[in-house]
Short mmCIF file of C-alpha atoms and ligand atoms in Angstrom, two decimals:
data_model
loop_
_atom_site.label_atom_id
_atom_site.label_comp_id
_atom_site.label_asym_id
_atom_site.label_seq_id
_atom_site.Cartn_x
_atom_site.Cartn_y
_atom_site.Cartn_z
CA MET A 1 -3.37 -22.71 19.33
CA PHE A 2 -2.30 -21.05 16.07
CA ARG A 3 1.30 -21.08 14.87
CA VAL A 4 2.55 -17.97 13.12
CA ARG A 5 5.85 -17.99 11.30
CA THR A 6 7.69 -14.68 11.06
CA MET A 7 9.71 -14.33 7.87
CA ASN A 8 11.29 -11.01 8.95
CA LYS A 9 11.78 -9.20 12.20
CA ILE A 10 8.33 -7.85 13.09
CA ALA A 11 7.99 -4.86 15.45
CA PRO A 12 7.26 -6.21 18.98
CA VAL A 13 4.18 -4.01 19.28
CA GLY A 14 2.72 -5.99 16.36
CA LEU A 15 3.51 -9.37 17.91
CA GLN A 16 1.76 -8.25 21.10
CA GLU A 17 -1.46 -8.36 19.07
CA LEU A 18 -1.16 -12.18 19.08
CA PRO A 19 -1.81 -13.28 22.69
CA GLU A 20 0.30 -16.14 24.05
CA GLU A 21 -2.80 -18.13 25.11
CA TYR A 22 -3.77 -18.58 21.46
CA TYR A 23 -0.61 -18.02 19.42
CA GLN A 24 2.88 -19.39 19.13
CA VAL A 25 5.14 -17.14 17.08
CA SER A 26 8.52 -18.20 15.74
CA ASP A 27 10.83 -17.84 12.75
CA GLN A 28 11.60 -21.58 12.95
CA PHE A 29 8.27 -23.40 12.47
CA GLU A 30 7.98 -25.95 9.66
CA ASN A 31 4.19 -26.15 9.94
CA TYR A 32 2.21 -23.02 10.58
CA GLU A 33 -1.21 -21.48 9.91
CA GLY A 34 -0.07 -17.89 9.42
CA ILE A 35 2.88 -15.90 8.11
CA LEU A 36 3.91 -12.40 9.08
CA VAL A 37 6.32 -10.92 6.58
CA ARG A 38 7.84 -7.60 5.60
CA SER A 39 10.13 -7.78 2.57
CA ALA A 40 11.33 -11.42 2.58
CA VAL A 41 10.81 -12.93 -0.86
CA LEU A 42 8.48 -15.94 -0.66
CA HIS A 43 8.30 -16.90 -4.32
CA ASP A 44 10.37 -20.05 -3.81
CA THR A 45 9.04 -20.91 -0.35
CA GLN A 46 7.17 -24.22 -0.08
CA PHE A 47 4.12 -23.50 2.05
CA PRO A 48 2.80 -26.16 4.45
CA PRO A 49 -0.76 -27.39 3.79
CA GLU A 50 -1.88 -25.81 7.09
CA LEU A 51 -1.07 -22.31 5.89
CA ARG A 52 -4.24 -20.17 5.90
CA ALA A 53 -3.02 -16.61 5.51
CA ILE A 54 -0.02 -14.37 4.90
CA ALA A 55 -0.01 -10.86 6.30
CA ARG A 56 2.47 -8.45 4.80
CA ALA A 57 3.42 -5.56 7.07
CA GLY A 58 3.60 -3.01 4.27
CA ALA A 59 1.82 -2.10 1.07
CA GLY A 60 3.59 -3.81 -1.85
CA VAL A 61 3.07 -7.56 -2.23
CA ASN A 62 5.43 -8.34 -5.10
CA ASN A 63 7.51 -10.52 -2.71
CA ILE A 64 4.53 -12.92 -2.36
CA PRO A 65 3.35 -15.46 -4.97
CA ILE A 66 -0.22 -14.19 -5.07
CA ASP A 67 -1.52 -16.52 -7.80
CA ARG A 68 -0.15 -19.61 -6.05
CA CYS A 69 -1.70 -18.43 -2.77
CA SER A 70 -5.11 -17.86 -4.38
CA GLU A 71 -5.08 -21.29 -6.01
CA ASN A 72 -4.35 -22.86 -2.61
CA GLY A 73 -6.88 -20.86 -0.63
CA ILE A 74 -4.28 -18.76 1.20
CA VAL A 75 -5.47 -15.23 1.92
CA VAL A 76 -2.82 -12.53 1.43
CA PHE A 77 -3.22 -9.32 3.42
CA ASN A 78 -1.35 -6.03 3.23
CA THR A 79 -1.55 -2.87 5.32
CA PRO A 80 -2.77 -0.03 3.12
CA GLY A 81 -2.46 3.40 4.64
CA ALA A 82 -0.39 2.28 7.63
CA ASN A 83 2.64 4.14 6.30
CA ALA A 84 0.73 7.03 4.73
CA ASN A 85 1.66 9.59 7.33
CA ALA A 86 5.36 8.76 7.03
CA VAL A 87 5.26 9.26 3.26
CA LYS A 88 3.16 12.40 3.58
CA GLU A 89 5.66 14.02 5.92
CA LEU A 90 8.54 13.36 3.52
CA VAL A 91 6.51 14.71 0.60
CA LEU A 92 5.85 17.91 2.55
CA ALA A 93 9.59 18.26 3.16
CA ALA A 94 10.20 17.61 -0.54
CA LEU A 95 7.76 20.35 -1.53
CA LEU A 96 9.92 22.77 0.41
CA TYR A 97 13.28 21.50 -0.80
CA SER A 98 12.02 21.34 -4.38
CA SER A 99 11.32 25.05 -4.03
CA ARG A 100 14.34 26.33 -2.20
CA ASP A 101 17.80 24.86 -2.72
CA ILE A 102 18.24 23.79 0.89
CA PHE A 103 20.66 20.94 0.12
CA GLY A 104 22.69 23.07 -2.33
CA GLY A 105 22.93 25.87 0.22
CA SER A 106 24.00 23.51 2.99
CA GLN A 107 26.65 21.93 0.76
CA TRP A 108 27.91 25.39 -0.24
CA VAL A 109 28.38 26.32 3.43
CA ARG A 110 30.38 23.13 4.11
CA ASN A 111 32.50 23.65 1.02
CA ARG A 112 33.42 27.21 2.10
CA VAL A 113 34.54 25.84 5.49
CA LEU A 114 36.48 22.98 3.85
CA GLU A 115 38.34 25.47 1.64
CA GLY A 116 39.34 27.47 4.74
CA THR A 117 36.99 30.44 4.40
CA ASP A 118 35.36 32.03 7.46
CA VAL A 119 31.86 31.28 6.27
CA THR A 120 30.32 34.13 8.26
CA THR A 121 32.04 36.59 5.93
CA VAL A 122 30.53 35.18 2.74
CA VAL A 123 27.01 34.10 3.73
CA GLU A 124 25.26 37.26 2.56
CA ARG A 125 27.08 37.31 -0.79
CA GLY A 126 26.64 33.62 -1.46
CA LYS A 127 23.01 33.03 -0.57
CA SER A 128 21.45 34.43 -3.73
CA ALA A 129 22.32 31.22 -5.61
CA PHE A 130 19.91 29.23 -3.46
CA ILE A 131 16.74 31.29 -3.34
CA GLY A 132 13.43 29.82 -4.40
CA PRO A 133 9.71 30.61 -4.23
CA GLU A 134 7.38 30.07 -1.30
CA ILE A 135 4.81 27.33 -1.71
CA SER A 136 1.98 29.31 -0.15
CA GLY A 137 -0.47 30.49 -2.83
CA LYS A 138 0.97 28.10 -5.46
CA THR A 139 -0.94 25.21 -6.98
CA LEU A 140 -0.14 21.60 -6.15
CA GLY A 141 -1.42 18.87 -8.46
CA VAL A 142 -1.95 15.53 -6.70
CA ILE A 143 -2.26 12.50 -8.97
CA GLY A 144 -3.88 9.68 -6.98
CA LEU A 145 -6.00 10.62 -3.97
CA GLY A 146 -5.62 7.43 -1.95
CA ALA A 147 -4.25 7.09 1.56
CA ILE A 148 -1.09 9.11 0.86
CA GLY A 149 -2.36 11.49 -1.82
CA ALA A 150 -5.35 12.57 0.30
CA LYS A 151 -3.13 13.33 3.30
CA VAL A 152 -0.71 15.30 1.12
CA ALA A 153 -3.58 17.23 -0.46
CA ASN A 154 -5.09 18.17 2.91
CA SER A 155 -1.76 19.19 4.41
CA ALA A 156 -0.92 21.32 1.38
CA ILE A 157 -4.21 23.18 1.83
CA SER A 158 -3.29 23.91 5.43
CA LEU A 159 0.08 25.22 4.20
CA GLY A 160 -1.76 27.78 2.08
CA MET A 161 -1.51 26.02 -1.28
CA LYS A 162 -4.26 25.57 -3.85
CA VAL A 163 -4.73 21.88 -4.58
CA ILE A 164 -6.09 20.18 -7.65
CA GLY A 165 -6.46 16.40 -7.47
CA TYR A 166 -6.97 13.70 -10.07
CA ASP A 167 -8.11 10.17 -9.31
CA PRO A 168 -10.48 8.36 -11.68
CA PHE A 169 -11.15 5.69 -9.04
CA LEU A 170 -11.71 7.99 -6.07
CA THR A 171 -13.59 6.08 -3.39
CA VAL A 172 -16.41 7.61 -1.38
CA ASP A 173 -14.43 6.92 1.81
CA THR A 174 -11.43 8.89 0.58
CA ALA A 175 -13.55 11.63 -0.93
CA LEU A 176 -15.10 12.19 2.51
CA LEU A 177 -11.65 12.59 4.03
CA LEU A 178 -10.59 15.28 1.56
CA ASP A 179 -10.51 18.92 2.58
CA THR A 180 -13.39 20.65 0.82
CA HIS A 181 -10.89 23.09 -0.72
CA VAL A 182 -9.26 20.31 -2.74
CA ARG A 183 -10.55 20.65 -6.29
CA HIS A 184 -11.05 17.32 -8.02
CA THR A 185 -10.73 17.18 -11.78
CA THR A 186 -11.66 14.36 -14.10
CA LYS A 187 -9.20 15.62 -16.73
CA ILE A 188 -5.56 15.11 -15.93
CA GLU A 189 -4.60 17.71 -18.58
CA GLU A 190 -6.29 20.32 -16.42
CA LEU A 191 -4.03 19.34 -13.51
CA TYR A 192 -0.94 19.42 -15.74
CA ARG A 193 -1.79 22.91 -16.99
CA ALA A 194 -2.63 24.38 -13.57
CA ALA A 195 0.03 22.98 -11.26
CA ASP A 196 3.28 24.63 -10.14
CA TYR A 197 4.12 21.43 -8.26
CA ILE A 198 2.97 17.92 -9.14
CA THR A 199 3.13 14.92 -6.83
CA ILE A 200 2.17 11.40 -7.89
CA HIS A 201 0.69 8.78 -5.52
CA VAL A 202 -0.66 5.96 -7.67
CA PRO A 203 0.21 2.25 -7.69
CA TYR A 204 2.70 1.08 -10.29
CA ASN A 205 0.96 -1.19 -12.80
CA LYS A 206 0.64 -1.63 -16.55
CA ASP A 207 -1.75 1.33 -16.79
CA THR A 208 0.39 3.74 -14.79
CA ALA A 209 3.89 2.70 -15.97
CA GLY A 210 5.58 5.73 -17.53
CA GLN A 211 2.50 7.89 -16.83
CA LEU A 212 4.69 10.99 -16.52
CA ASN A 213 6.15 10.84 -20.02
CA ALA A 214 7.12 13.42 -22.66
CA GLU A 215 3.49 13.99 -23.66
CA ALA A 216 2.47 14.68 -20.06
CA ILE A 217 5.47 16.90 -19.33
CA GLU A 218 4.79 18.88 -22.52
CA GLN A 219 1.41 19.96 -21.08
CA MET A 220 2.87 21.15 -17.77
CA LYS A 221 3.84 24.67 -16.72
CA GLU A 222 7.33 25.92 -17.53
CA GLY A 223 9.60 25.19 -14.52
CA VAL A 224 7.16 22.75 -12.88
CA ARG A 225 8.52 20.86 -9.89
CA ILE A 226 7.71 17.16 -9.89
CA LEU A 227 7.73 14.86 -6.86
CA ASN A 228 7.71 11.08 -7.08
CA PHE A 229 7.40 9.17 -3.83
CA ALA A 230 5.33 6.36 -5.36
CA ARG A 231 7.47 4.24 -7.74
CA GLY A 232 10.35 4.97 -10.12
CA GLY A 233 8.65 3.32 -13.10
CA LEU A 234 5.79 5.84 -13.06
CA VAL A 235 8.13 8.35 -14.64
CA ASP A 236 9.79 8.03 -18.04
CA ASP A 237 13.39 8.89 -17.13
CA ASP A 238 14.38 9.92 -20.69
CA ALA A 239 11.49 12.37 -20.87
CA MET A 240 12.21 13.67 -17.38
CA ILE A 241 15.89 14.25 -18.08
CA ALA A 242 15.02 15.99 -21.38
CA GLY A 243 12.51 18.16 -19.49
CA LEU A 244 15.11 19.06 -16.85
CA GLU A 245 17.72 19.88 -19.47
CA SER A 246 15.36 22.17 -21.39
CA GLY A 247 14.19 23.89 -18.18
CA LYS A 248 10.59 22.76 -18.70
CA VAL A 249 10.95 20.83 -15.43
CA GLY A 250 12.51 22.99 -12.73
CA ARG A 251 13.30 20.17 -10.34
CA TYR A 252 12.59 16.46 -10.00
CA ILE A 253 12.47 14.97 -6.52
CA THR A 254 12.35 11.20 -6.35
CA ASP A 255 12.55 8.53 -3.67
CA PHE A 256 13.66 6.03 -6.35
CA PRO A 257 17.23 6.81 -7.35
CA ASN A 258 19.22 5.35 -10.20
CA ASN A 259 22.71 6.27 -11.35
CA ARG A 260 21.50 8.39 -14.27
CA LEU A 261 19.03 10.42 -12.23
CA ALA A 262 21.40 10.86 -9.30
CA MET A 263 23.90 12.59 -11.59
CA THR A 264 21.38 14.83 -13.38
CA LYS A 265 21.25 18.52 -12.50
CA ASN A 266 18.17 19.62 -10.55
CA VAL A 267 17.33 16.09 -9.46
CA ILE A 268 17.23 15.32 -5.75
CA CYS A 269 17.10 11.63 -4.89
CA THR A 270 16.44 9.97 -1.57
CA PRO A 271 17.02 6.24 -1.01
CA HIS A 272 13.39 5.01 -0.74
CA LEU A 273 12.90 6.69 2.63
CA GLY A 274 9.15 7.29 2.32
CA ALA A 275 7.95 4.74 4.85
CA SER A 276 11.18 4.53 6.84
CA THR A 277 10.05 5.70 10.25
CA PRO A 278 9.73 3.63 13.41
CA GLU A 279 6.10 4.70 13.68
CA SER A 280 5.28 3.42 10.22
CA GLU A 281 6.97 0.07 10.86
CA GLU A 282 4.95 -0.30 14.05
CA ASN A 283 1.67 0.73 12.41
CA CYS A 284 2.21 -1.84 9.66
CA ALA A 285 3.08 -4.61 12.14
CA VAL A 286 0.01 -3.93 14.29
CA MET A 287 -2.32 -3.77 11.31
CA ALA A 288 -0.90 -6.95 9.74
CA ALA A 289 -1.17 -8.89 13.02
CA ARG A 290 -4.77 -7.74 13.57
CA GLU A 291 -5.79 -8.73 10.04
CA LEU A 292 -4.18 -12.15 10.46
CA ARG A 293 -5.79 -12.69 13.84
CA ASP A 294 -9.29 -11.72 12.71
CA TYR A 295 -9.00 -14.11 9.78
CA LEU A 296 -7.59 -17.05 11.73
CA GLU A 297 -10.08 -16.70 14.59
CA ASN A 298 -13.22 -15.41 12.84
CA GLY A 299 -12.65 -15.82 9.13
CA ASN A 300 -13.15 -12.08 8.57
CA ILE A 301 -11.20 -10.67 5.63
CA LYS A 302 -10.07 -7.07 5.65
CA ASN A 303 -7.44 -5.68 3.29
CA ALA A 304 -6.77 -8.86 1.36
CA VAL A 305 -5.19 -8.43 -2.05
CA ASN A 306 -6.50 -11.69 -3.53
CA LEU A 307 -9.98 -12.06 -2.01
CA PRO A 308 -12.88 -9.70 -1.32
CA ASN A 309 -13.30 -7.85 1.96
CA VAL A 310 -15.90 -9.84 3.91
CA SER A 311 -16.73 -9.41 7.59
CA MET A 312 -19.71 -10.61 9.59
CA PRO A 313 -20.40 -10.40 13.33
CA ARG A 314 -20.45 -13.87 14.93
CA SER A 315 -23.82 -15.54 15.38
CA GLY A 316 -24.77 -19.16 15.99
CA VAL A 317 -22.22 -21.59 17.42
CA CYS A 318 -20.13 -22.55 14.43
CA ARG A 319 -18.86 -20.81 11.31
CA LEU A 320 -17.91 -22.15 7.91
CA CYS A 321 -15.41 -20.09 5.91
CA LEU A 322 -15.27 -21.15 2.30
CA ILE A 323 -12.91 -19.99 -0.43
CA HIS A 324 -14.17 -21.10 -3.82
CA ARG A 325 -14.18 -20.23 -7.47
CA ASN A 326 -16.50 -17.47 -8.60
CA VAL A 327 -18.81 -19.66 -10.69
CA HIS A 328 -22.55 -20.30 -10.76
CA SER A 329 -24.42 -22.64 -8.42
CA VAL A 330 -21.80 -22.72 -5.65
CA LEU A 331 -24.11 -21.19 -3.06
CA ALA A 332 -26.90 -23.57 -4.02
CA GLY A 333 -24.46 -26.47 -3.67
CA ILE A 334 -23.35 -25.35 -0.19
CA MET A 335 -26.93 -24.88 0.99
CA ASP A 336 -27.90 -28.24 -0.42
CA ILE A 337 -25.17 -30.02 1.55
CA LEU A 338 -26.16 -28.21 4.77
CA ALA A 339 -29.87 -28.87 4.21
CA LYS A 340 -29.25 -32.60 3.74
CA LYS A 341 -27.53 -32.62 7.14
CA ASN A 342 -30.47 -30.73 8.72
CA ILE A 343 -28.20 -27.79 9.55
CA ASN A 344 -29.92 -24.48 10.09
CA VAL A 345 -28.17 -21.37 8.75
CA GLU A 346 -28.28 -18.44 11.17
CA ASN A 347 -26.55 -15.95 8.93
CA MET A 348 -24.45 -15.92 5.80
CA THR A 349 -22.55 -13.64 3.46
CA ASN A 350 -20.84 -14.06 0.12
CA LYS A 351 -18.68 -11.82 -2.05
CA SER A 352 -16.59 -12.33 -5.12
CA ARG A 353 -13.44 -10.79 -6.48
CA GLY A 354 -12.34 -11.74 -9.96
CA GLU A 355 -12.00 -15.51 -10.28
CA TYR A 356 -12.49 -16.16 -6.56
CA ALA A 357 -15.28 -15.80 -4.02
CA TYR A 358 -15.65 -16.14 -0.27
CA THR A 359 -18.65 -17.38 1.67
CA MET A 360 -19.17 -17.33 5.43
CA VAL A 361 -22.01 -19.31 7.00
CA ASP A 362 -22.94 -19.12 10.68
CA MET A 363 -24.90 -22.12 11.96
CA ASN A 364 -26.61 -23.13 15.17
CA THR A 365 -24.99 -26.60 15.03
CA VAL A 366 -21.34 -27.49 15.38
CA VAL A 367 -20.48 -29.17 12.09
CA GLY A 368 -17.95 -31.94 11.77
CA GLU A 369 -15.50 -33.46 9.37
CA ASP A 370 -18.31 -35.12 7.38
CA VAL A 371 -19.57 -31.67 6.32
CA ARG A 372 -16.05 -30.55 5.45
CA ALA A 373 -15.54 -33.67 3.33
CA GLU A 374 -18.84 -33.15 1.49
CA LEU A 375 -18.02 -29.52 0.77
CA TYR A 376 -14.68 -30.56 -0.68
CA THR A 377 -16.48 -32.78 -3.17
CA MET A 378 -17.70 -29.59 -4.87
CA LYS A 379 -15.49 -29.00 -7.91
CA SER A 380 -15.22 -25.26 -7.32
CA MET A 381 -14.34 -25.50 -3.61
CA ILE A 382 -10.76 -24.46 -2.76
CA ARG A 383 -10.64 -24.20 1.03
CA VAL A 384 -13.06 -25.18 3.78
CA ARG A 385 -12.49 -23.91 7.29
CA ILE A 386 -14.62 -24.52 10.37
CA VAL A 387 -13.98 -21.83 12.97
N1 NAD B 401 8.17 5.98 -0.99
C1 NAD B 401 7.73 5.00 -0.22
O1 NAD B 401 8.43 4.50 0.63
C2 NAD B 401 6.32 4.49 -0.37
C3 NAD B 401 5.65 4.03 0.76
C4 NAD B 401 4.31 3.62 0.64
C5 NAD B 401 3.71 3.62 -0.60
N2 NAD B 401 4.42 4.05 -1.69
C6 NAD B 401 3.78 4.08 -3.02
O2 NAD B 401 2.72 5.00 -2.99
C7 NAD B 401 1.62 4.48 -3.75
C8 NAD B 401 0.33 5.05 -3.22
O3 NAD B 401 0.15 4.57 -1.89
P1 NAD B 401 -1.25 4.73 -1.14
O4 NAD B 401 -1.06 4.10 0.20
O5 NAD B 401 -1.73 6.13 -1.24
O6 NAD B 401 -2.16 3.78 -2.04
P2 NAD B 401 -3.75 3.82 -2.20
O7 NAD B 401 -4.11 2.55 -2.83
O8 NAD B 401 -4.40 4.23 -0.93
O9 NAD B 401 -3.98 5.01 -3.25
C9 NAD B 401 -3.68 4.93 -4.60
C10 NAD B 401 -4.67 5.80 -5.33
O10 NAD B 401 -4.28 5.89 -6.69
C11 NAD B 401 -5.48 5.92 -7.45
N3 NAD B 401 -5.16 5.59 -8.83
C12 NAD B 401 -4.96 4.36 -9.37
N4 NAD B 401 -4.66 4.51 -10.69
C13 NAD B 401 -4.69 5.84 -10.95
C14 NAD B 401 -4.45 6.61 -12.11
N5 NAD B 401 -4.14 6.04 -13.28
N6 NAD B 401 -4.53 7.97 -12.02
C15 NAD B 401 -4.83 8.56 -10.85
N7 NAD B 401 -5.08 7.88 -9.71
C16 NAD B 401 -4.99 6.53 -9.77
C17 NAD B 401 -6.39 4.92 -6.75
O11 NAD B 401 -7.73 5.15 -7.08
C18 NAD B 401 -6.10 5.23 -5.30
O12 NAD B 401 -6.99 6.19 -4.78
C19 NAD B 401 1.76 2.95 -3.57
O13 NAD B 401 1.22 2.27 -4.66
C20 NAD B 401 3.22 2.73 -3.45
O14 NAD B 401 3.76 2.40 -4.71
C21 NAD B 401 5.69 4.49 -1.59
#
């Protein structure tokens, strides 16, 4: 029986992935093998020695002490792509309201009513202040063609837009999902020069912080509309506000408001609504629970942020799951210990990621605590599991 501690309310459809015959789930456990978490901050949480894995129902993992987890052989999962459709839909709406002043027009109607005017008598005269171009036939630049960017790019094509995408780390899997009409460029300047609308969908890190700065904006079309549903820090606010004031940027739509931006003309802010749909919450909960379950029961790792993806169909009668440092001679050491015990290896796999590596060994003998103890004598061994 595995114990899973929930650190936030997890959508029931996710918890149903953990059958009662094998799992106890509670927000009260002191000792537990797994954690399911959404946004609870775990940096100061003391983890019990039994903890094997943390599954975050969502993409960002800055609420989890990743380095401490890695050092203690705790696998941290997230749920990439589970909220991509939710974000994509909001970006599509934003493309339209970046083009036509839908919110301004709506506010104008309310204001006429509040001042006592029969709005039906002024609609035709007033509407000209809110017109804007159609998106069909215009060019959308998509920076980052991952789970969200690829969906946005494909949908924009079906809305009649031309799409130019930029992603220096484009994976084969994502490339295969892209509509063939999406043009991929290896030069971001080309995207800046061509796009009437630019939307950014990259992770926030030291390489992407402030990516949309004065130099980038300078290369863009006059009146470009910029959408940011990824992270506030990707955009240099000073440069953006200067661009808006000069008219270089026609409109800036962001899901990451701050007081300055909220009060700047031609900025439309939403309060981080990208993934806020019931469907997205459920998708994340289901994916997180499945990842946790496959790791606890089979040792398979899919969508970990601190260890490589490693999966292997079960063979033999017993499986060793080993988290260790990515240094030489570890595999030889493991095989040596098994050979001395006359244990035959049916199948094995090993992958590394940065400082850490993961090895799974299927055997035709059920191994005991003596093997575990021997494996722990290896200096580079971090966690030994027998599943
Ligand atoms: N508004 C919201 O509520 C919300 C919700 C989910 C995700 N997000 C944000 O959206 C971002 C993207 O999410 P995703 O699910 O598509 O992630 P993803 O990992 O599937 O895709 C990110 C893509 O960006 C690419 N990339 C990395 N650095 C790049 C660079 N310098 N230039 C161009 N491309 C680069 C990667 O190769 C990858 O293809 C997340 O990092 C997150 O910050 C926001």
